[in-house]
């Protein structure tokens, strides 16, 4: 694209200022506020800004917001040329990635604040009458922090577990008993101990896609241990080679002979490459209908007799009191995977299969083990993501403890840190943005009337979860939930396995329970800086953790809030109508409710998005427009919905004042605020990984393309048609 001309709306006097001069402008605004306050007390006016003071917000909240905006922006950049640099340029220049991170973003910065707050909660003094869940929270943190005990135990516990599970052949050498190995029996043992059973088949209980009011068993392809996108490239790929090398070194640390490890682990990775090649690529996993294949246990046995399915299901499920009959309906995602798996298993030596299964135990367990193993994993992550060091121990332990008993950590967090008025304000914004989305549904000219009616019904049926569920503050309910959590061990690894088993069995027990789509337990992760859409629930969720900071504040103008959290709200709403979400109806059921002509029109518009993003490259690698299309559609639609909602808010409430020291209109600052949600710096390795395996586009692209696709943005910044930020060709779904 050719460089654009400078926007007529650029304010040159501010751009010519140095950082110190801009700070002086801000200081002047602060002094002015103090003076105005004194003037009110004395009944005189002592200060007036050079600009019209009536048009500038001088509250402390506005001054703080202006200071934050200035610290992010590089106003020497032309907003019509590269808006990401304009909005985030100073953030990018001034932000250094710490050695224990692979990126720094507005999301991660707020997450660090929340994590520090959680640590303060966890390390506070235990009162005599403290609840058991709070004591568990502290116990799990202390077990994780006790590195002396972890080092003293060394590899004793994990090696004993490996022995009990049949032994890791690369460690056992010629003593390994091949005749006693059966991958199915090993899988059953893994289940009882709390290790993953997904080496060859993934097994889980979730709501039935075509009847979301009930739960069902799903059987899927293997969990590979390394992303398929890497494995299919073979051992010559840099990442696959690093994966191979870390497995070799871990085996040696465990006591294997290096020469044997080099040979046997190579066979393991070669097997994983073959396994990856019979698994579906991500691009083919976006059609939920194609992944929904109902078969009874009896039908599975008839069509795929290589496995005793009743025995397998009973042992992997293994929940007392729940029987699985032969007519149990099973959702099979990829039926053709089974004969290909049978063929691969039949051609692979038992020793390779066992080494592979054991490696899938050992690799994730290193997180719970010695510093030597963790240091070796850090070297691997350096290649994978560019992260140079392990995070500080307290950070890891805070995440472990707070995640393990998330109900109590979330309850304590909202009691201590969450502003209740934020919940009400966010609910109003959700309502406003939903109204605008429904206006879009009513106005698009490519929908037939029946599909439009169904789409509006779905939008009306969206359930919203803001901040936290009320039940989270009920201590008795939290106590009851964790009643059966086994906390008898002081060993870090065994504690982690006990927690994993607790949650696995909690989920499996839901098989015979009717689905409660508003169950508080499933919407109670409050201390999280993120947001979610659930297709099966047709719900959106905005935890307490994200309703603050750069995203939201009651003390600043609404154009910043609609640009910040409003963009996120619009994004999540739009997920219900992206390429995957649109496949589900208002009740969360997989249902072909789209008219043929409307579906064809949607696919054509989605293809425009796919092609548009695929034309962008990062580090000489083009984005995957297919895998990222859902997030891209949500970005492009979400920011427009938030913008229109703010315009409607202004119509009802009147225009808002500008920020001090920043000569940009409220409309322009909406876009700046929306961009600030995605200001980030990343390592090259992480960017490469994100482009290769991620469903989200890189943060820079999440600003540039959605804004380029908006005529409202171009109008607000007066960007000439044909400029970088106002191309003639635009893509739009919603």
JSON list of C-alpha atoms in Angstrom, two decimals, residues 101-294:
[
{"chain": "A", "resi": 101, "resn": "UNK", "atom": "CA", "xyz": [7.82, -13.65, 29.66]},
{"chain": "A", "resi": 102, "resn": "UNK", "atom": "CA", "xyz": [7.36, -14.05, 25.93]},
{"chain": "A", "resi": 103, "resn": "UNK", "atom": "CA", "xyz": [5.10, -11.00, 25.59]},
{"chain": "A", "resi": 104, "resn": "UNK", "atom": "CA", "xyz": [3.81, -7.97, 27.45]},
{"chain": "A", "resi": 105, "resn": "UNK", "atom": "CA", "xyz": [0.35, -6.67, 26.67]},
{"chain": "A", "resi": 106, "resn": "UNK", "atom": "CA", "xyz": [-2.39, -4.66, 28.31]},
{"chain": "A", "resi": 107, "resn": "UNK", "atom": "CA", "xyz": [-4.02, -8.01, 29.10]},
{"chain": "A", "resi": 108, "resn": "UNK", "atom": "CA", "xyz": [-0.89, -9.45, 30.70]},
{"chain": "A", "resi": 109, "resn": "UNK", "atom": "CA", "xyz": [-0.18, -6.27, 32.67]},
{"chain": "A", "resi": 110, "resn": "UNK", "atom": "CA", "xyz": [-3.63, -6.37, 34.23]},
{"chain": "A", "resi": 111, "resn": "UNK", "atom": "CA", "xyz": [-3.24, -10.11, 34.83]},
{"chain": "A", "resi": 112, "resn": "UNK", "atom": "CA", "xyz": [-0.08, -9.37, 36.79]},
{"chain": "A", "resi": 113, "resn": "UNK", "atom": "CA", "xyz": [-2.01, -6.94, 38.98]},
{"chain": "A", "resi": 114, "resn": "UNK", "atom": "CA", "xyz": [-4.69, -9.55, 39.64]},
{"chain": "A", "resi": 115, "resn": "UNK", "atom": "CA", "xyz": [-2.07, -12.20, 40.41]},
{"chain": "A", "resi": 116, "resn": "UNK", "atom": "CA", "xyz": [-0.36, -9.93, 42.93]},
{"chain": "A", "resi": 117, "resn": "UNK", "atom": "CA", "xyz": [-3.72, -9.28, 44.57]},
{"chain": "A", "resi": 118, "resn": "UNK", "atom": "CA", "xyz": [-4.38, -13.00, 44.76]},
{"chain": "A", "resi": 119, "resn": "UNK", "atom": "CA", "xyz": [-1.01, -13.61, 46.36]},
{"chain": "A", "resi": 120, "resn": "UNK", "atom": "CA", "xyz": [-1.78, -11.03, 49.04]},
{"chain": "A", "resi": 121, "resn": "UNK", "atom": "CA", "xyz": [-5.02, -12.88, 49.75]},
{"chain": "A", "resi": 122, "resn": "UNK", "atom": "CA", "xyz": [-3.33, -16.27, 49.86]},
{"chain": "A", "resi": 123, "resn": "UNK", "atom": "CA", "xyz": [-0.49, -15.18, 52.14]},
{"chain": "A", "resi": 124, "resn": "UNK", "atom": "CA", "xyz": [-2.72, -13.32, 54.59]},
{"chain": "A", "resi": 125, "resn": "UNK", "atom": "CA", "xyz": [-2.97, -14.66, 58.11]},
{"chain": "A", "resi": 126, "resn": "UNK", "atom": "CA", "xyz": [-5.25, -17.67, 58.65]},
{"chain": "A", "resi": 127, "resn": "UNK", "atom": "CA", "xyz": [-7.95, -17.01, 61.20]},
{"chain": "A", "resi": 128, "resn": "UNK", "atom": "CA", "xyz": [-9.01, -19.76, 63.60]},
{"chain": "A", "resi": 129, "resn": "UNK", "atom": "CA", "xyz": [-12.47, -20.02, 62.06]},
{"chain": "A", "resi": 130, "resn": "UNK", "atom": "CA", "xyz": [-11.26, -19.92, 58.44]},
{"chain": "A", "resi": 131, "resn": "UNK", "atom": "CA", "xyz": [-13.14, -22.21, 56.05]},
{"chain": "A", "resi": 132, "resn": "UNK", "atom": "CA", "xyz": [-11.57, -25.43, 54.79]},
{"chain": "A", "resi": 133, "resn": "UNK", "atom": "CA", "xyz": [-11.37, -24.14, 51.17]},
{"chain": "A", "resi": 134, "resn": "UNK", "atom": "CA", "xyz": [-9.34, -21.13, 52.36]},
{"chain": "A", "resi": 135, "resn": "UNK", "atom": "CA", "xyz": [-7.02, -23.47, 54.26]},
{"chain": "A", "resi": 136, "resn": "UNK", "atom": "CA", "xyz": [-6.70, -25.56, 51.09]},
{"chain": "A", "resi": 137, "resn": "UNK", "atom": "CA", "xyz": [-5.81, -22.45, 49.15]},
{"chain": "A", "resi": 138, "resn": "UNK", "atom": "CA", "xyz": [-2.96, -21.70, 51.54]},
{"chain": "A", "resi": 139, "resn": "UNK", "atom": "CA", "xyz": [-1.88, -25.34, 51.78]},
{"chain": "A", "resi": 140, "resn": "UNK", "atom": "CA", "xyz": [-1.61, -25.77, 48.02]},
{"chain": "A", "resi": 141, "resn": "UNK", "atom": "CA", "xyz": [0.39, -22.55, 47.78]},
{"chain": "A", "resi": 142, "resn": "UNK", "atom": "CA", "xyz": [2.75, -23.65, 50.55]},
{"chain": "A", "resi": 143, "resn": "UNK", "atom": "CA", "xyz": [3.25, -27.11, 49.02]},
{"chain": "A", "resi": 144, "resn": "UNK", "atom": "CA", "xyz": [4.20, -25.47, 45.73]},
{"chain": "A", "resi": 145, "resn": "UNK", "atom": "CA", "xyz": [6.53, -22.98, 47.45]},
{"chain": "A", "resi": 146, "resn": "UNK", "atom": "CA", "xyz": [8.31, -25.70, 49.45]},
{"chain": "A", "resi": 147, "resn": "UNK", "atom": "CA", "xyz": [11.11, -26.29, 46.94]},
{"chain": "A", "resi": 148, "resn": "UNK", "atom": "CA", "xyz": [13.23, -27.92, 49.65]},
{"chain": "A", "resi": 149, "resn": "UNK", "atom": "CA", "xyz": [10.74, -30.77, 49.99]},
{"chain": "A", "resi": 150, "resn": "UNK", "atom": "CA", "xyz": [10.41, -31.00, 46.21]},
{"chain": "A", "resi": 151, "resn": "UNK", "atom": "CA", "xyz": [14.19, -31.34, 45.79]},
{"chain": "A", "resi": 152, "resn": "UNK", "atom": "CA", "xyz": [14.45, -33.85, 48.63]},
{"chain": "A", "resi": 153, "resn": "UNK", "atom": "CA", "xyz": [11.81, -36.04, 47.00]},
{"chain": "A", "resi": 154, "resn": "UNK", "atom": "CA", "xyz": [13.57, -35.62, 43.68]},
{"chain": "A", "resi": 155, "resn": "UNK", "atom": "CA", "xyz": [12.31, -38.20, 41.20]},
{"chain": "A", "resi": 156, "resn": "UNK", "atom": "CA", "xyz": [11.35, -40.84, 43.76]},
{"chain": "A", "resi": 157, "resn": "UNK", "atom": "CA", "xyz": [7.59, -40.33, 43.58]},
{"chain": "A", "resi": 158, "resn": "UNK", "atom": "CA", "xyz": [7.37, -40.01, 39.79]},
{"chain": "A", "resi": 159, "resn": "UNK", "atom": "CA", "xyz": [9.65, -43.00, 39.22]},
{"chain": "A", "resi": 160, "resn": "UNK", "atom": "CA", "xyz": [7.59, -45.10, 41.62]},
{"chain": "A", "resi": 161, "resn": "UNK", "atom": "CA", "xyz": [4.47, -44.10, 39.67]},
{"chain": "A", "resi": 162, "resn": "UNK", "atom": "CA", "xyz": [6.12, -45.06, 36.38]},
{"chain": "A", "resi": 163, "resn": "UNK", "atom": "CA", "xyz": [7.03, -48.45, 37.82]},
{"chain": "A", "resi": 164, "resn": "UNK", "atom": "CA", "xyz": [3.48, -49.02, 39.02]},
{"chain": "A", "resi": 165, "resn": "UNK", "atom": "CA", "xyz": [2.22, -48.14, 35.54]},
{"chain": "A", "resi": 166, "resn": "UNK", "atom": "CA", "xyz": [4.42, -50.75, 33.86]},
{"chain": "A", "resi": 167, "resn": "UNK", "atom": "CA", "xyz": [7.72, -48.93, 33.58]},
{"chain": "A", "resi": 168, "resn": "UNK", "atom": "CA", "xyz": [9.18, -46.49, 31.07]},
{"chain": "A", "resi": 169, "resn": "UNK", "atom": "CA", "xyz": [11.01, -48.74, 28.55]},
{"chain": "A", "resi": 170, "resn": "UNK", "atom": "CA", "xyz": [13.80, -46.24, 27.87]},
{"chain": "A", "resi": 171, "resn": "UNK", "atom": "CA", "xyz": [14.62, -46.35, 31.60]},
{"chain": "A", "resi": 172, "resn": "UNK", "atom": "CA", "xyz": [14.08, -50.07, 32.08]},
{"chain": "A", "resi": 173, "resn": "UNK", "atom": "CA", "xyz": [16.28, -51.07, 29.16]},
{"chain": "A", "resi": 174, "resn": "UNK", "atom": "CA", "xyz": [16.28, -54.82, 28.48]},
{"chain": "A", "resi": 175, "resn": "UNK", "atom": "CA", "xyz": [14.42, -55.45, 31.75]},
{"chain": "A", "resi": 176, "resn": "UNK", "atom": "CA", "xyz": [11.20, -53.94, 30.43]},
{"chain": "A", "resi": 177, "resn": "UNK", "atom": "CA", "xyz": [8.52, -56.64, 30.10]},
{"chain": "A", "resi": 178, "resn": "UNK", "atom": "CA", "xyz": [7.11, -56.24, 26.61]},
{"chain": "A", "resi": 179, "resn": "UNK", "atom": "CA", "xyz": [4.78, -59.19, 27.05]},
{"chain": "A", "resi": 180, "resn": "UNK", "atom": "CA", "xyz": [2.96, -57.47, 29.90]},
{"chain": "A", "resi": 181, "resn": "UNK", "atom": "CA", "xyz": [2.26, -54.30, 27.91]},
{"chain": "A", "resi": 182, "resn": "UNK", "atom": "CA", "xyz": [-1.15, -53.50, 26.52]},
{"chain": "A", "resi": 183, "resn": "UNK", "atom": "CA", "xyz": [-1.87, -49.88, 25.63]},
{"chain": "A", "resi": 184, "resn": "UNK", "atom": "CA", "xyz": [-5.47, -50.24, 26.76]},
{"chain": "A", "resi": 185, "resn": "UNK", "atom": "CA", "xyz": [-4.53, -51.60, 30.21]},
{"chain": "A", "resi": 186, "resn": "UNK", "atom": "CA", "xyz": [-1.97, -48.81, 30.58]},
{"chain": "A", "resi": 187, "resn": "UNK", "atom": "CA", "xyz": [-4.67, -46.27, 29.73]},
{"chain": "A", "resi": 188, "resn": "UNK", "atom": "CA", "xyz": [-6.90, -47.67, 32.49]},
{"chain": "A", "resi": 189, "resn": "UNK", "atom": "CA", "xyz": [-4.06, -47.38, 35.01]},
{"chain": "A", "resi": 190, "resn": "UNK", "atom": "CA", "xyz": [-3.39, -43.80, 33.91]},
{"chain": "A", "resi": 191, "resn": "UNK", "atom": "CA", "xyz": [-7.04, -42.95, 34.59]},
{"chain": "A", "resi": 192, "resn": "UNK", "atom": "CA", "xyz": [-6.93, -44.26, 38.17]},
{"chain": "A", "resi": 193, "resn": "UNK", "atom": "CA", "xyz": [-3.75, -42.35, 38.94]},
{"chain": "A", "resi": 194, "resn": "UNK", "atom": "CA", "xyz": [-4.95, -39.06, 37.44]},
{"chain": "A", "resi": 195, "resn": "UNK", "atom": "CA", "xyz": [-2.73, -38.95, 34.37]},
{"chain": "A", "resi": 196, "resn": "UNK", "atom": "CA", "xyz": [-4.02, -38.13, 30.89]},
{"chain": "A", "resi": 197, "resn": "UNK", "atom": "CA", "xyz": [-5.78, -40.95, 29.02]},
{"chain": "A", "resi": 198, "resn": "UNK", "atom": "CA", "xyz": [-5.66, -39.17, 25.65]},
{"chain": "A", "resi": 199, "resn": "UNK", "atom": "CA", "xyz": [-2.52, -40.73, 24.16]},
{"chain": "A", "resi": 200, "resn": "UNK", "atom": "CA", "xyz": [-4.55, -42.39, 21.39]},
{"chain": "A", "resi": 201, "resn": "UNK", "atom": "CA", "xyz": [-8.17, -41.38, 22.05]},
{"chain": "A", "resi": 202, "resn": "UNK", "atom": "CA", "xyz": [-9.56, -38.34, 23.86]},
{"chain": "A", "resi": 203, "resn": "UNK", "atom": "CA", "xyz": [-12.55, -38.98, 26.08]},
{"chain": "A", "resi": 204, "resn": "UNK", "atom": "CA", "xyz": [-14.75, -36.42, 27.81]},
{"chain": "A", "resi": 205, "resn": "UNK", "atom": "CA", "xyz": [-18.27, -35.56, 28.92]},
{"chain": "A", "resi": 206, "resn": "UNK", "atom": "CA", "xyz": [-19.85, -32.39, 27.59]},
{"chain": "A", "resi": 207, "resn": "UNK", "atom": "CA", "xyz": [-23.26, -31.14, 26.51]},
{"chain": "A", "resi": 208, "resn": "UNK", "atom": "CA", "xyz": [-24.76, -32.85, 23.48]},
{"chain": "A", "resi": 209, "resn": "UNK", "atom": "CA", "xyz": [-24.39, -30.47, 20.53]},
{"chain": "A", "resi": 210, "resn": "UNK", "atom": "CA", "xyz": [-27.82, -31.34, 19.15]},
{"chain": "A", "resi": 211, "resn": "UNK", "atom": "CA", "xyz": [-29.56, -31.48, 22.52]},
{"chain": "A", "resi": 212, "resn": "UNK", "atom": "CA", "xyz": [-27.68, -29.09, 24.79]},
{"chain": "A", "resi": 213, "resn": "UNK", "atom": "CA", "xyz": [-30.03, -29.80, 27.70]},
{"chain": "A", "resi": 214, "resn": "UNK", "atom": "CA", "xyz": [-28.30, -33.12, 28.34]},
{"chain": "A", "resi": 215, "resn": "UNK", "atom": "CA", "xyz": [-24.71, -34.36, 28.61]},
{"chain": "A", "resi": 216, "resn": "UNK", "atom": "CA", "xyz": [-23.08, -36.98, 26.44]},
{"chain": "A", "resi": 217, "resn": "UNK", "atom": "CA", "xyz": [-19.82, -38.88, 26.10]},
{"chain": "A", "resi": 218, "resn": "UNK", "atom": "CA", "xyz": [-17.55, -37.70, 23.30]},
{"chain": "A", "resi": 219, "resn": "UNK", "atom": "CA", "xyz": [-14.63, -39.66, 21.82]},
{"chain": "A", "resi": 220, "resn": "UNK", "atom": "CA", "xyz": [-12.13, -37.65, 19.82]},
{"chain": "A", "resi": 221, "resn": "UNK", "atom": "CA", "xyz": [-8.69, -38.00, 18.26]},
{"chain": "A", "resi": 222, "resn": "UNK", "atom": "CA", "xyz": [-5.47, -38.18, 20.27]},
{"chain": "A", "resi": 223, "resn": "UNK", "atom": "CA", "xyz": [-3.96, -35.28, 22.18]},
{"chain": "A", "resi": 224, "resn": "UNK", "atom": "CA", "xyz": [-0.57, -35.11, 20.49]},
{"chain": "A", "resi": 225, "resn": "UNK", "atom": "CA", "xyz": [1.73, -33.44, 23.02]},
{"chain": "A", "resi": 226, "resn": "UNK", "atom": "CA", "xyz": [2.95, -30.97, 20.38]},
{"chain": "A", "resi": 227, "resn": "UNK", "atom": "CA", "xyz": [0.75, -29.06, 17.95]},
{"chain": "A", "resi": 228, "resn": "UNK", "atom": "CA", "xyz": [-0.09, -30.92, 14.77]},
{"chain": "A", "resi": 229, "resn": "UNK", "atom": "CA", "xyz": [1.03, -27.90, 12.75]},
{"chain": "A", "resi": 230, "resn": "UNK", "atom": "CA", "xyz": [4.60, -28.55, 13.90]},
{"chain": "A", "resi": 231, "resn": "UNK", "atom": "CA", "xyz": [4.64, -32.35, 13.91]},
{"chain": "A", "resi": 232, "resn": "UNK", "atom": "CA", "xyz": [3.54, -32.72, 10.29]},
{"chain": "A", "resi": 233, "resn": "UNK", "atom": "CA", "xyz": [6.68, -30.80, 9.27]},
{"chain": "A", "resi": 234, "resn": "UNK", "atom": "CA", "xyz": [8.86, -33.67, 10.50]},
{"chain": "A", "resi": 235, "resn": "UNK", "atom": "CA", "xyz": [12.02, -33.93, 12.59]},
{"chain": "A", "resi": 236, "resn": "UNK", "atom": "CA", "xyz": [13.86, -31.36, 10.48]},
{"chain": "A", "resi": 237, "resn": "UNK", "atom": "CA", "xyz": [11.57, -28.62, 11.78]},
{"chain": "A", "resi": 238, "resn": "UNK", "atom": "CA", "xyz": [13.22, -26.47, 14.45]},
{"chain": "A", "resi": 239, "resn": "UNK", "atom": "CA", "xyz": [10.39, -26.86, 16.96]},
{"chain": "A", "resi": 240, "resn": "UNK", "atom": "CA", "xyz": [9.99, -30.61, 16.43]},
{"chain": "A", "resi": 241, "resn": "UNK", "atom": "CA", "xyz": [13.75, -31.03, 16.82]},
{"chain": "A", "resi": 242, "resn": "UNK", "atom": "CA", "xyz": [13.69, -29.04, 20.09]},
{"chain": "A", "resi": 243, "resn": "UNK", "atom": "CA", "xyz": [10.79, -31.23, 21.28]},
{"chain": "A", "resi": 244, "resn": "UNK", "atom": "CA", "xyz": [12.76, -34.35, 20.46]},
{"chain": "A", "resi": 245, "resn": "UNK", "atom": "CA", "xyz": [15.86, -33.06, 22.22]},
{"chain": "A", "resi": 246, "resn": "UNK", "atom": "CA", "xyz": [14.03, -32.09, 25.40]},
{"chain": "A", "resi": 247, "resn": "UNK", "atom": "CA", "xyz": [12.45, -35.56, 25.60]},
{"chain": "A", "resi": 248, "resn": "UNK", "atom": "CA", "xyz": [15.89, -37.13, 25.21]},
{"chain": "A", "resi": 249, "resn": "UNK", "atom": "CA", "xyz": [17.40, -34.95, 27.93]},
{"chain": "A", "resi": 250, "resn": "UNK", "atom": "CA", "xyz": [14.50, -35.60, 30.32]},
{"chain": "A", "resi": 251, "resn": "UNK", "atom": "CA", "xyz": [14.88, -39.35, 29.82]},
{"chain": "A", "resi": 252, "resn": "UNK", "atom": "CA", "xyz": [18.60, -39.02, 30.60]},
{"chain": "A", "resi": 253, "resn": "UNK", "atom": "CA", "xyz": [17.89, -36.97, 33.73]},
{"chain": "A", "resi": 254, "resn": "UNK", "atom": "CA", "xyz": [15.53, -39.74, 34.80]},
{"chain": "A", "resi": 255, "resn": "UNK", "atom": "CA", "xyz": [18.41, -42.20, 34.44]},
{"chain": "A", "resi": 256, "resn": "UNK", "atom": "CA", "xyz": [18.26, -43.49, 30.86]},
{"chain": "A", "resi": 257, "resn": "UNK", "atom": "CA", "xyz": [21.38, -44.29, 28.88]},
{"chain": "A", "resi": 258, "resn": "UNK", "atom": "CA", "xyz": [21.86, -41.40, 26.45]},
{"chain": "A", "resi": 259, "resn": "UNK", "atom": "CA", "xyz": [22.55, -43.55, 23.41]},
{"chain": "A", "resi": 260, "resn": "UNK", "atom": "CA", "xyz": [19.40, -45.56, 24.08]},
{"chain": "A", "resi": 261, "resn": "UNK", "atom": "CA", "xyz": [17.41, -42.39, 24.71]},
{"chain": "A", "resi": 262, "resn": "UNK", "atom": "CA", "xyz": [18.57, -40.83, 21.43]},
{"chain": "A", "resi": 263, "resn": "UNK", "atom": "CA", "xyz": [17.44, -43.91, 19.51]},
{"chain": "A", "resi": 264, "resn": "UNK", "atom": "CA", "xyz": [14.20, -44.70, 21.36]},
{"chain": "A", "resi": 265, "resn": "UNK", "atom": "CA", "xyz": [12.92, -41.14, 21.68]},
{"chain": "A", "resi": 266, "resn": "UNK", "atom": "CA", "xyz": [13.49, -40.64, 17.96]},
{"chain": "A", "resi": 267, "resn": "UNK", "atom": "CA", "xyz": [11.15, -43.59, 17.37]},
{"chain": "A", "resi": 268, "resn": "UNK", "atom": "CA", "xyz": [8.61, -41.95, 19.71]},
{"chain": "A", "resi": 269, "resn": "UNK", "atom": "CA", "xyz": [8.64, -38.65, 17.84]},
{"chain": "A", "resi": 270, "resn": "UNK", "atom": "CA", "xyz": [8.47, -40.42, 14.47]},
{"chain": "A", "resi": 271, "resn": "UNK", "atom": "CA", "xyz": [5.38, -42.23, 15.78]},
{"chain": "A", "resi": 272, "resn": "UNK", "atom": "CA", "xyz": [3.86, -38.91, 16.91]},
{"chain": "A", "resi": 273, "resn": "UNK", "atom": "CA", "xyz": [4.47, -37.51, 13.44]},
{"chain": "A", "resi": 274, "resn": "UNK", "atom": "CA", "xyz": [2.56, -40.43, 11.93]},
{"chain": "A", "resi": 275, "resn": "UNK", "atom": "CA", "xyz": [-0.21, -39.97, 14.52]},
{"chain": "A", "resi": 276, "resn": "UNK", "atom": "CA", "xyz": [-0.42, -36.27, 13.67]},
{"chain": "A", "resi": 277, "resn": "UNK", "atom": "CA", "xyz": [-0.81, -37.07, 10.01]},
{"chain": "A", "resi": 278, "resn": "UNK", "atom": "CA", "xyz": [-3.94, -39.17, 10.61]},
{"chain": "A", "resi": 279, "resn": "UNK", "atom": "CA", "xyz": [-5.51, -36.41, 12.75]},
{"chain": "A", "resi": 280, "resn": "UNK", "atom": "CA", "xyz": [-7.64, -33.69, 11.18]},
{"chain": "A", "resi": 281, "resn": "UNK", "atom": "CA", "xyz": [-5.99, -30.32, 10.56]},
{"chain": "A", "resi": 282, "resn": "UNK", "atom": "CA", "xyz": [-7.54, -27.42, 12.47]},
{"chain": "A", "resi": 283, "resn": "UNK", "atom": "CA", "xyz": [-9.07, -26.05, 9.28]},
{"chain": "A", "resi": 284, "resn": "UNK", "atom": "CA", "xyz": [-11.31, -29.12, 9.06]},
{"chain": "A", "resi": 285, "resn": "UNK", "atom": "CA", "xyz": [-12.44, -28.96, 12.67]},
{"chain": "A", "resi": 286, "resn": "UNK", "atom": "CA", "xyz": [-14.54, -25.80, 12.29]},
{"chain": "A", "resi": 287, "resn": "UNK", "atom": "CA", "xyz": [-17.59, -27.61, 10.89]},
{"chain": "A", "resi": 288, "resn": "UNK", "atom": "CA", "xyz": [-19.40, -28.81, 14.03]},
{"chain": "A", "resi": 289, "resn": "UNK", "atom": "CA", "xyz": [-21.89, -30.87, 12.02]},
{"chain": "A", "resi": 290, "resn": "UNK", "atom": "CA", "xyz": [-19.09, -32.90, 10.45]},
{"chain": "A", "resi": 291, "resn": "UNK", "atom": "CA", "xyz": [-17.72, -33.59, 13.94]},
{"chain": "A", "resi": 292, "resn": "UNK", "atom": "CA", "xyz": [-21.08, -34.76, 15.26]},
{"chain": "A", "resi": 293, "resn": "UNK", "atom": "CA", "xyz": [-21.51, -38.47, 14.62]},
{"chain": "A", "resi": 294, "resn": "UNK", "atom": "CA", "xyz": [-23.74, -40.39, 17.04]}
]
